[in-house]
Every structure is written in structure tokens, then in C-alpha cells.
mmCIF file of C-alpha atoms in Angstrom:
data_model
loop_
_atom_site.group_PDB
_atom_site.id
_atom_site.type_symbol
_atom_site.label_atom_id
_atom_site.label_comp_id
_atom_site.label_asym_id
_atom_site.label_seq_id
_atom_site.Cartn_x
_atom_site.Cartn_y
_atom_site.Cartn_z
ATOM 1 C CA UNK X 191 151.933 105.145 -25.235
ATOM 2 C CA UNK X 192 151.229 105.274 -21.471
ATOM 3 C CA UNK X 193 148.290 102.423 -21.508
ATOM 4 C CA UNK X 194 144.339 102.741 -21.432
ATOM 5 C CA UNK X 195 141.994 101.613 -19.384
ATOM 6 C CA UNK X 196 140.647 98.748 -22.730
ATOM 7 C CA UNK X 197 143.954 97.583 -21.882
ATOM 8 C CA UNK X 198 144.398 97.011 -19.226
ATOM 9 C CA UNK X 199 140.625 95.034 -18.862
ATOM 10 C CA UNK X 200 141.795 93.472 -21.618
ATOM 11 C CA UNK X 201 145.396 92.021 -19.862
ATOM 12 C CA UNK X 202 143.480 90.839 -16.897
ATOM 13 C CA UNK X 203 141.132 88.600 -19.527
ATOM 14 C CA UNK X 204 144.252 87.322 -20.250
ATOM 15 C CA UNK X 205 145.224 86.183 -16.464
ATOM 16 C CA UNK X 206 142.126 85.647 -15.643
ATOM 17 C CA UNK X 207 141.934 82.898 -18.142
ATOM 18 C CA UNK X 208 145.231 81.285 -17.466
ATOM 19 C CA UNK X 209 144.485 81.403 -13.712
ATOM 20 C CA UNK X 210 141.592 79.334 -14.678
ATOM 21 C CA UNK X 211 143.603 76.965 -15.396
ATOM 22 C CA UNK X 212 146.943 76.955 -13.270
ATOM 23 C CA UNK X 213 143.283 76.544 -10.074
ATOM 24 C CA UNK X 214 141.067 73.811 -11.503
ATOM 25 C CA UNK X 215 145.103 71.407 -11.658
ATOM 26 C CA UNK X 216 146.159 73.039 -7.781
ATOM 27 C CA UNK X 217 143.464 74.792 -6.051
ATOM 28 C CA UNK X 218 145.678 75.874 -3.383
ATOM 29 C CA UNK X 219 147.853 77.336 -5.094
ATOM 30 C CA UNK X 220 148.811 81.458 -5.480
ATOM 31 C CA UNK X 221 148.922 83.973 -9.190
ATOM 32 C CA UNK X 222 150.331 86.579 -8.982
ATOM 33 C CA UNK X 223 151.401 89.272 -12.022
ATOM 34 C CA UNK X 224 155.328 90.994 -11.334
ATOM 35 C CA UNK X 225 156.322 93.465 -13.558
ATOM 36 C CA UNK X 226 155.392 95.650 -16.323
ATOM 37 C CA UNK X 227 151.820 95.556 -16.563
ATOM 38 C CA UNK X 228 151.591 95.233 -12.388
ATOM 39 C CA UNK X 229 153.856 98.301 -12.183
ATOM 40 C CA UNK X 230 151.041 100.276 -14.666
ATOM 41 C CA UNK X 231 154.635 100.686 -16.880
ATOM 42 C CA UNK X 232 153.837 98.272 -19.751
ATOM 43 C CA UNK X 233 153.704 99.706 -23.759
ATOM 44 C CA UNK X 234 151.726 97.719 -25.641
ATOM 45 C CA UNK X 235 153.348 94.778 -26.845
ATOM 46 C CA UNK X 236 154.849 94.073 -23.647
ATOM 47 C CA UNK X 237 154.863 91.093 -22.190
ATOM 48 C CA UNK X 238 152.369 89.486 -19.061
ATOM 49 C CA UNK X 239 154.669 88.458 -16.300
ATOM 50 C CA UNK X 240 153.070 85.932 -13.973
ATOM 51 C CA UNK X 241 154.295 83.230 -11.152
ATOM 52 C CA UNK X 242 152.596 81.621 -9.294
ATOM 53 C CA UNK X 243 153.211 79.531 -6.084
ATOM 54 C CA UNK X 244 152.518 77.107 -4.554
ATOM 55 C CA UNK X 245 154.488 73.332 -3.184
ATOM 56 C CA UNK X 246 155.389 70.787 -6.282
ATOM 57 C CA UNK X 247 158.420 68.878 -5.183
ATOM 58 C CA UNK X 248 159.213 69.827 -8.314
ATOM 59 C CA UNK X 249 158.253 72.692 -10.844
ATOM 60 C CA UNK X 250 155.185 71.350 -12.758
ATOM 61 C CA UNK X 251 156.327 73.853 -15.974
ATOM 62 C CA UNK X 252 155.291 70.551 -18.188
ATOM 63 C CA UNK X 253 151.852 69.908 -16.391
ATOM 64 C CA UNK X 254 150.881 73.354 -17.058
ATOM 65 C CA UNK X 255 152.074 73.268 -20.135
ATOM 66 C CA UNK X 256 149.481 70.626 -20.753
ATOM 67 C CA UNK X 257 146.506 71.886 -19.457
ATOM 68 C CA UNK X 258 146.938 75.713 -21.265
ATOM 69 C CA UNK X 259 147.688 73.379 -24.554
ATOM 70 C CA UNK X 260 144.345 71.148 -23.784
ATOM 71 C CA UNK X 261 142.001 74.870 -22.961
ATOM 72 C CA UNK X 262 143.970 76.497 -26.385
ATOM 73 C CA UNK X 263 144.424 79.430 -23.581
ATOM 74 C CA UNK X 264 147.824 79.746 -26.502
ATOM 75 C CA UNK X 265 148.151 79.812 -29.633
ATOM 76 C CA UNK X 266 149.497 76.330 -30.444
ATOM 77 C CA UNK X 267 152.955 76.742 -31.629
ATOM 78 C CA UNK X 268 153.711 79.385 -28.572
ATOM 79 C CA UNK X 269 154.073 77.667 -26.104
ATOM 80 C CA UNK X 270 157.165 76.751 -25.378
ATOM 81 C CA UNK X 271 158.434 75.343 -22.105
ATOM 82 C CA UNK X 272 162.251 76.919 -20.944
ATOM 83 C CA UNK X 273 163.917 74.011 -18.140
ATOM 84 C CA UNK X 274 167.180 74.982 -18.788
ATOM 85 C CA UNK X 275 166.814 78.952 -18.050
ATOM 86 C CA UNK X 276 168.409 79.928 -14.521
ATOM 87 C CA UNK X 277 164.481 81.030 -14.155
ATOM 88 C CA UNK X 278 162.600 78.166 -15.498
ATOM 89 C CA UNK X 279 159.561 79.231 -16.934
ATOM 90 C CA UNK X 280 156.771 78.235 -20.104
ATOM 91 C CA UNK X 281 155.716 81.104 -22.607
ATOM 92 C CA UNK X 282 153.261 81.088 -24.480
ATOM 93 C CA UNK X 283 150.793 83.866 -26.525
ATOM 94 C CA UNK X 284 147.040 84.513 -25.896
ATOM 95 C CA UNK X 285 144.825 82.459 -28.444
ATOM 96 C CA UNK X 286 142.579 85.908 -27.867
ATOM 97 C CA UNK X 287 144.664 88.818 -27.314
ATOM 98 C CA UNK X 288 148.364 87.447 -29.056
ATOM 99 C CA UNK X 289 149.887 89.089 -25.571
ATOM 100 C CA UNK X 290 152.617 87.028 -24.536
ATOM 101 C CA UNK X 291 152.831 85.757 -20.952
ATOM 102 C CA UNK X 292 155.503 84.688 -19.425
ATOM 103 C CA UNK X 293 154.859 81.955 -15.722
ATOM 104 C CA UNK X 294 157.732 81.107 -13.667
ATOM 105 C CA UNK X 295 157.465 79.051 -9.880
ATOM 106 C CA UNK X 296 158.450 80.270 -5.973
ATOM 107 C CA UNK X 297 160.148 82.862 -7.784
ATOM 108 C CA UNK X 298 159.913 86.167 -5.209
ATOM 109 C CA UNK X 299 161.839 88.726 -6.665
ATOM 110 C CA UNK X 300 159.576 89.666 -9.701
ATOM 111 C CA UNK X 301 156.984 90.666 -6.686
ATOM 112 C CA UNK X 302 159.566 92.918 -4.940
ATOM 113 C CA UNK X 303 160.603 94.061 -7.814
ATOM 114 C CA UNK X 304 157.341 95.077 -9.045
ATOM 115 C CA UNK X 305 156.658 96.606 -5.340
ATOM 116 C CA UNK X 306 159.857 99.020 -5.580
ATOM 117 C CA UNK X 307 159.436 100.563 -8.632
ATOM 118 C CA UNK X 308 155.234 101.737 -7.087
ATOM 119 C CA UNK X 309 157.626 103.041 -4.452
ATOM 120 C CA UNK X 310 160.081 105.559 -6.510
ATOM 121 C CA UNK X 311 157.011 106.517 -8.419
ATOM 122 C CA UNK X 312 155.324 107.204 -5.379
ATOM 123 C CA UNK X 313 158.483 108.845 -4.654
ATOM 124 C CA UNK X 314 159.848 110.606 -7.937
ATOM 125 C CA UNK X 315 156.326 111.504 -10.254
ATOM 126 C CA UNK X 316 157.932 111.594 -13.337
ATOM 127 C CA UNK X 317 158.952 108.506 -13.829
ATOM 128 C CA UNK X 318 156.175 106.446 -15.475
ATOM 129 C CA UNK X 319 156.385 109.275 -18.504
ATOM 130 C CA UNK X 320 160.155 108.335 -19.272
ATOM 131 C CA UNK X 321 160.586 105.792 -18.410
ATOM 132 C CA UNK X 322 157.588 104.562 -20.751
ATOM 133 C CA UNK X 323 159.019 107.750 -23.748
ATOM 134 C CA UNK X 324 162.756 105.741 -23.373
ATOM 135 C CA UNK X 325 161.046 101.870 -23.567
ATOM 136 C CA UNK X 326 159.820 102.743 -26.517
ATOM 137 C CA UNK X 327 162.328 104.202 -28.363
ATOM 138 C CA UNK X 328 164.313 101.163 -27.511
ATOM 139 C CA UNK X 329 161.476 98.638 -28.523
ATOM 140 C CA UNK X 330 161.960 100.503 -31.822
ATOM 141 C CA UNK X 331 165.367 99.973 -32.270
ATOM 142 C CA UNK X 332 165.847 95.873 -30.882
ATOM 143 C CA UNK X 333 167.776 97.177 -27.268
ATOM 144 C CA UNK X 334 165.843 96.262 -24.642
ATOM 145 C CA UNK X 335 165.498 93.051 -24.827
ATOM 146 C CA UNK X 336 168.358 91.333 -22.035
ATOM 147 C CA UNK X 337 169.039 87.915 -23.815
ATOM 148 C CA UNK X 338 170.313 90.073 -26.844
ATOM 149 C CA UNK X 339 172.100 92.263 -25.175
ATOM 150 C CA UNK X 340 170.166 94.757 -24.646
ATOM 151 C CA UNK X 341 168.555 96.881 -21.914
ATOM 152 C CA UNK X 342 164.801 95.204 -19.763
ATOM 153 C CA UNK X 343 162.839 97.305 -18.436
ATOM 154 C CA UNK X 344 164.385 96.662 -14.307
ATOM 155 C CA UNK X 345 168.530 97.804 -15.449
ATOM 156 C CA UNK X 346 166.099 100.284 -17.615
ATOM 157 C CA UNK X 347 164.058 101.311 -14.404
ATOM 158 C CA UNK X 348 167.016 102.236 -11.958
ATOM 159 C CA UNK X 349 168.711 104.019 -14.441
ATOM 160 C CA UNK X 350 165.802 106.056 -14.432
ATOM 161 C CA UNK X 351 166.244 106.660 -10.688
ATOM 162 C CA UNK X 352 169.376 107.116 -10.315
ATOM 163 C CA UNK X 353 169.787 109.868 -12.829
ATOM 164 C CA UNK X 354 166.895 111.540 -10.558
ATOM 165 C CA UNK X 355 168.118 110.959 -7.133
ATOM 166 C CA UNK X 356 170.933 112.688 -7.957
ATOM 167 C CA UNK X 357 170.272 114.926 -10.487
ATOM 168 C CA UNK X 358 171.252 118.296 -9.693
ATOM 169 C CA UNK X 359 168.489 120.442 -9.944
ATOM 170 C CA UNK X 360 165.653 119.906 -6.571
ATOM 171 C CA UNK X 361 163.292 120.948 -9.603
ATOM 172 C CA UNK X 362 163.630 117.984 -11.771
ATOM 173 C CA UNK X 363 162.014 115.186 -9.122
ATOM 174 C CA UNK X 364 159.169 117.763 -8.734
ATOM 175 C CA UNK X 365 155.310 116.827 -10.569
ATOM 176 C CA UNK X 366 155.532 119.898 -12.263
ATOM 177 C CA UNK X 367 158.929 119.262 -13.851
ATOM 178 C CA UNK X 368 159.296 120.200 -17.540
ATOM 179 C CA UNK X 369 159.853 116.175 -19.208
ATOM 180 C CA UNK X 370 161.146 117.371 -22.513
ATOM 181 C CA UNK X 371 164.111 118.497 -20.839
ATOM 182 C CA UNK X 372 164.546 116.083 -18.566
ATOM 183 C CA UNK X 373 164.334 113.535 -20.732
ATOM 184 C CA UNK X 374 167.193 115.355 -23.243
ATOM 185 C CA UNK X 375 168.953 115.696 -19.418
ATOM 186 C CA UNK X 376 168.806 111.287 -19.821
ATOM 187 C CA UNK X 377 170.492 111.119 -22.237
ATOM 188 C CA UNK X 378 173.087 113.239 -21.962
ATOM 189 C CA UNK X 379 174.091 111.645 -19.422
ATOM 190 C CA UNK X 380 173.653 108.106 -20.662
ATOM 191 C CA UNK X 381 175.120 108.821 -23.522
ATOM 192 C CA UNK X 382 178.153 111.351 -23.646
ATOM 193 C CA UNK X 383 179.061 111.792 -19.962
ATOM 194 C CA UNK X 384 178.271 108.951 -18.281
ATOM 195 C CA UNK X 385 181.818 106.497 -17.211
ATOM 196 C CA UNK X 386 180.487 103.340 -18.252
ATOM 197 C CA UNK X 387 184.578 101.606 -17.461
ATOM 198 C CA UNK X 388 184.693 102.805 -14.408
ATOM 199 C CA UNK X 389 181.755 103.643 -13.160
ATOM 200 C CA UNK X 390 178.373 101.602 -10.803
ATOM 201 C CA UNK X 391 175.488 102.851 -9.927
ATOM 202 C CA UNK X 392 174.155 102.253 -6.834
ATOM 203 C CA UNK X 393 170.052 103.579 -5.812
ATOM 204 C CA UNK X 394 170.465 101.666 -1.995
ATOM 205 C CA UNK X 395 170.793 104.721 0.076
ATOM 206 C CA UNK X 396 169.485 108.106 -1.599
ATOM 207 C CA UNK X 397 171.468 106.807 -4.819
ATOM 208 C CA UNK X 398 175.100 107.328 -5.366
ATOM 209 C CA UNK X 399 178.213 106.353 -8.246
ATOM 210 C CA UNK X 400 179.791 103.785 -7.185
ATOM 211 C CA UNK X 401 183.676 102.268 -8.396
ATOM 212 C CA UNK X 402 183.862 99.439 -9.675
ATOM 213 C CA UNK X 403 187.704 98.612 -9.071
ATOM 214 C CA UNK X 404 185.988 98.516 -5.692
ATOM 215 C CA UNK X 405 182.976 95.913 -6.260
ATOM 216 C CA UNK X 406 185.642 93.850 -7.702
ATOM 217 C CA UNK X 407 187.793 93.479 -4.897
ATOM 218 C CA UNK X 408 184.430 91.925 -3.348
ATOM 219 C CA UNK X 409 183.977 89.717 -6.072
ATOM 220 C CA UNK X 410 185.278 86.300 -6.484
ATOM 221 C CA UNK X 411 188.024 86.263 -8.329
ATOM 222 C CA UNK X 412 188.163 85.779 -12.217
ATOM 223 C CA UNK X 413 184.886 87.887 -11.726
ATOM 224 C CA UNK X 414 184.506 91.118 -12.532
ATOM 225 C CA UNK X 415 182.197 93.897 -12.566
ATOM 226 C CA UNK X 416 180.239 93.710 -15.681
ATOM 227 C CA UNK X 417 179.829 97.296 -18.502
ATOM 228 C CA UNK X 418 176.824 98.474 -17.490
ATOM 229 C CA UNK X 419 176.951 97.350 -13.341
ATOM 230 C CA UNK X 420 173.745 98.103 -12.508
ATOM 231 C CA UNK X 421 174.029 96.808 -8.287
ATOM 232 C CA UNK X 422 170.029 95.644 -6.773
ATOM 233 C CA UNK X 423 168.710 97.250 -4.690
ATOM 234 C CA UNK X 424 166.546 93.994 -3.158
ATOM 235 C CA UNK X 425 169.397 91.352 -3.777
ATOM 236 C CA UNK X 426 173.011 92.502 -2.919
ATOM 237 C CA UNK X 427 175.787 90.765 -4.650
ATOM 238 C CA UNK X 428 173.722 90.350 -7.842
ATOM 239 C CA UNK X 429 174.044 93.441 -11.056
ATOM 240 C CA UNK X 430 171.541 94.027 -13.120
ATOM 241 C CA UNK X 431 173.353 94.377 -16.023
ATOM 242 C CA UNK X 432 175.094 91.571 -15.689
ATOM 243 C CA UNK X 433 173.575 90.101 -19.412
ATOM 244 C CA UNK X 434 173.561 93.247 -20.912
ATOM 245 C CA UNK X 435 176.788 92.994 -22.944
ATOM 246 C CA UNK X 436 174.618 95.730 -26.043
ATOM 247 C CA UNK X 437 175.300 98.138 -22.913
ATOM 248 C CA UNK X 438 177.397 100.044 -25.885
ATOM 249 C CA UNK X 439 174.884 100.033 -28.491
ATOM 250 C CA UNK X 440 172.644 101.528 -25.729
ATOM 251 C CA UNK X 441 175.551 104.212 -25.280
ATOM 252 C CA UNK X 442 175.443 104.663 -28.814
ATOM 253 C CA UNK X 443 171.756 105.219 -29.222
ATOM 254 C CA UNK X 444 171.185 107.685 -26.362
ATOM 255 C CA UNK X 445 174.317 109.746 -27.610
ATOM 256 C CA UNK X 446 172.383 109.583 -31.297
ATOM 257 C CA UNK X 447 169.273 110.918 -29.434
ATOM 258 C CA UNK X 448 170.572 113.572 -27.277
ATOM 259 C CA UNK X 449 171.581 115.380 -30.131
ATOM 260 C CA UNK X 450 168.994 114.907 -32.272
ATOM 261 C CA UNK X 451 166.846 116.400 -29.635
ATOM 262 C CA UNK X 452 169.226 119.163 -28.676
ATOM 263 C CA UNK X 453 169.536 120.504 -32.388
ATOM 264 C CA UNK X 454 165.787 120.063 -33.019
ATOM 265 C CA UNK X 455 165.152 122.726 -29.893
ATOM 266 C CA UNK X 456 168.025 124.727 -31.098
ATOM 267 C CA UNK X 457 167.312 128.787 -31.728
ATOM 268 C CA UNK X 458 167.589 127.685 -35.106
ATOM 269 C CA UNK X 459 165.354 124.464 -35.819
ATOM 270 C CA UNK X 460 162.363 126.343 -36.817
ATOM 271 C CA UNK X 461 164.644 126.557 -40.494
ATOM 272 C CA UNK X 462 165.258 122.576 -40.504
ATOM 273 C CA UNK X 463 163.146 120.823 -42.766
ATOM 274 C CA UNK X 464 159.624 118.769 -41.819
ATOM 275 C CA UNK X 465 160.092 121.496 -39.042
ATOM 276 C CA UNK X 466 156.074 122.581 -38.790
ATOM 277 C CA UNK X 467 155.046 118.264 -39.485
ATOM 278 C CA UNK X 468 156.835 116.411 -37.169
ATOM 279 C CA UNK X 469 156.948 116.877 -33.498
ATOM 280 C CA UNK X 470 160.254 116.950 -31.625
ATOM 281 C CA UNK X 471 159.935 113.346 -29.599
ATOM 282 C CA UNK X 472 158.431 111.737 -32.196
ATOM 283 C CA UNK X 473 162.372 112.645 -34.200
ATOM 284 C CA UNK X 474 163.290 109.564 -32.535
ATOM 285 C CA UNK X 475 160.114 107.649 -31.558
ATOM 286 C CA UNK X 476 157.717 106.181 -34.124
ATOM 287 C CA UNK X 477 154.742 104.022 -33.412
ATOM 288 C CA UNK X 478 153.508 101.561 -35.767
ATOM 289 C CA UNK X 479 150.553 101.225 -38.162
ATOM 290 C CA UNK X 480 150.761 97.583 -36.745
ATOM 291 C CA UNK X 481 150.783 99.451 -33.282
ATOM 292 C CA UNK X 482 147.966 101.967 -33.764
ATOM 293 C CA UNK X 483 145.692 99.384 -35.750
ATOM 294 C CA UNK X 484 145.979 97.117 -32.382
ATOM 295 C CA UNK X 485 145.638 99.421 -30.014
ATOM 296 C CA UNK X 486 142.728 100.457 -32.494
ATOM 297 C CA UNK X 487 140.683 97.452 -32.419
ATOM 298 C CA UNK X 488 141.216 96.927 -28.710
ATOM 299 C CA UNK X 489 139.428 99.879 -28.239
ATOM 300 C CA UNK X 490 136.584 98.821 -30.140
ATOM 301 C CA UNK X 491 136.263 95.582 -28.407
ATOM 302 C CA UNK X 492 136.953 96.186 -24.485
ATOM 303 C CA UNK X 493 136.047 99.175 -24.214
ATOM 304 C CA UNK X 494 134.467 102.377 -25.767
ATOM 305 C CA UNK X 495 137.146 105.569 -26.951
ATOM 306 C CA UNK X 496 136.778 108.265 -24.373
ATOM 307 C CA UNK X 497 137.883 110.574 -27.151
ATOM 308 C CA UNK X 498 138.560 110.113 -31.102
ATOM 309 C CA UNK X 499 142.088 109.600 -31.894
ATOM 310 C CA UNK X 500 143.187 109.806 -35.355
ATOM 311 C CA UNK X 501 144.938 106.973 -36.502
ATOM 312 C CA UNK X 502 149.275 106.879 -36.064
ATOM 313 C CA UNK X 503 151.557 108.689 -39.383
ATOM 314 C CA UNK X 504 154.779 108.672 -39.520
ATOM 315 C CA UNK X 505 155.537 111.686 -38.606
ATOM 316 C CA UNK X 506 152.939 112.118 -35.742
ATOM 317 C CA UNK X 507 152.878 110.173 -31.992
ATOM 318 C CA UNK X 508 149.154 109.231 -31.461
ATOM 319 C CA UNK X 509 147.414 111.078 -29.472
ATOM 320 C CA UNK X 510 147.726 109.046 -26.821
ATOM 321 C CA UNK X 511 150.971 109.101 -25.796
ATOM 322 C CA UNK X 512 151.232 110.297 -22.368
ATOM 323 C CA UNK X 513 147.641 110.244 -21.641
ATOM 324 C CA UNK X 514 147.020 113.146 -19.703
ATOM 325 C CA UNK X 515 150.290 114.772 -20.081
ATOM 326 C CA UNK X 516 150.271 116.284 -23.105
ATOM 327 C CA UNK X 517 151.689 120.479 -21.676
ATOM 328 C CA UNK X 518 154.704 118.910 -20.085
ATOM 329 C CA UNK X 519 156.686 117.318 -22.768
ATOM 330 C CA UNK X 520 157.628 120.606 -23.547
ATOM 331 C CA UNK X 521 161.312 121.028 -24.859
ATOM 332 C CA UNK X 522 162.623 124.354 -23.344
ATOM 333 C CA UNK X 523 164.777 125.716 -20.899
#
């Protein structure tokens, strides 16, 4: 599910259409991309996150909403203004590509987080492969949205960083690490061994675990660390996982994946039904025909495919999954 060049081109067209509308309204405004599109860790169905920087007495949410409708940039019924949210945003779906876009104003944290993620990717080359698989795993189980209690992309990324920071094997962070083994170990840690009740995650200063009892001492009366407490490395005092009230469902899903993959790589796996027709990774991840068809449409519209790719079926991931990394998704010890 790694992003393709034509998918990036398509998304940049969406950004340019919206930026043109913004610049027509406010020529001095600065439009920046953040989130998964900025870091390259996006799935074919991921949103685009944009932030607009400028000087206004009040945030011009409704002004931009009206302009987007006027220019037919978005589907008429898709434009929504969430002006009462903690971070007020405009949500829309691009009328041509069906890509979803979130637009905020004068919010610095997203841009800073994108740079933090890029820095960690340089340090841990395995991160993009690990995170993209985990995002797809959570997406297909509806556990990837914070507003429904799932784990958001930033929380998931920080969990993966912590996993690598505190990994007992030094070779786990090397570019030639066995990604399949690391994936199983990630599921084992967060599905079986991590103590969500008593322990939080800290990324700063090389990474560590932190006792929730100690964290609570510095919190206001009546407040306590969330079930999935992740200290924000960019904003001290901010618990990144505080809205993930379904963290135990995620834990159960990770435990399930650990069991399935562990069985799949066991010596007796060759005797399992479908062993020859189903990939190991395909036992926990499915890419729908709808997504495969959408990606084919993008390839036809925005670029020549570099190679012939078979369409996705129910048992196998498309050949594009993990572009350039097919060999490292081995699950041997």
C-alpha cells in the first residue's frame, strides 16, 4: 500500500485547487500540508491535512466554505464546518478525485509533528513499512479514528517509535532488519505484554516508559492519565492518546494478529488449509477490490504504470504493497 508517484501527483492537484481558492481570497495567506501526506505515510484512502496561516480577527471558516462551494472544488454535500471543535476545521471531499481534505487555520502543531516524524524516519528506516501495515490493519477494523475511540496516526507512529527505541536487539533499527519479525514483535508487545493500566509511553530523550502514578502527581485534581497515555514530545503535558477510549479493543486486535502470524510462521504451518494460496501478511490484512479499482483509476488518470499489476483478490495483497520491499517482508527468525 505504499504511495505511488501518480497518487502523489493527484493529491497535489487537489491541494493546488484548494490553494488557488484560498489565494484568491487572501493573497498573503500561507497554505501548508501536514499529516500523512506530508510525511509520505498515507494510504490510498487517507485524508489530506492542510493548515492556512494568516491574520484574521476571527477564523474565516465560513468565508472559505462559501468560496469552496462557489468554485465547485468540493462535493456540495461534503463541505462541513466544525467550528465548535477543539481545533475548528473545514472538512470536504474533492469533487473529482473523492479525496477527503481537512483544513485548519493558524495551527502550528501539525506542521511541527510532520517534521518530527520525518526526523524519526531518517533515524529508523523501518518505520514507513511498519506504520503503513499497521495503519491498514487498523483501518479495516475501524480502529483508526480517534473520534470513534481508535488510535490516530500520530499515536500509532509514536507507539512504533517507542517500540524501536526500547527494542532489545540493536539490529532491529537497521535498514536490513527483518520487517516481518518486527511486525510480530510489535503485535506481541502491544497485544500481550504492555501494561496499559500502569504504564505510559515517553519518546523524549531516547525513549522510556513512565509510571502513570508519577504522571498523575503532576496533573490537576480529578484528572488522571488515559488508558493509552503517550506523552507528546512536542507539547509537554499533552496526552496524545487521551481520546483513544477504545484502546483495549486495539490491544485485542493486536493480540489476535500476534496469534495469527505466530501460527503462520510455525513449523506446522505448511499443513494449514490455504497455506499455498494465502500470504502470511494476507492472513491479517485485506485490500478491498474497491480500493484496488480506485488505485487503477488513479494510475490511468495520472501516470503510466511502471509495471503490469494484477488486481487484488480476496486472498492476496496487490504487488504494489511495500513497493521496493517485497523481500524484507519475510517472517523467518
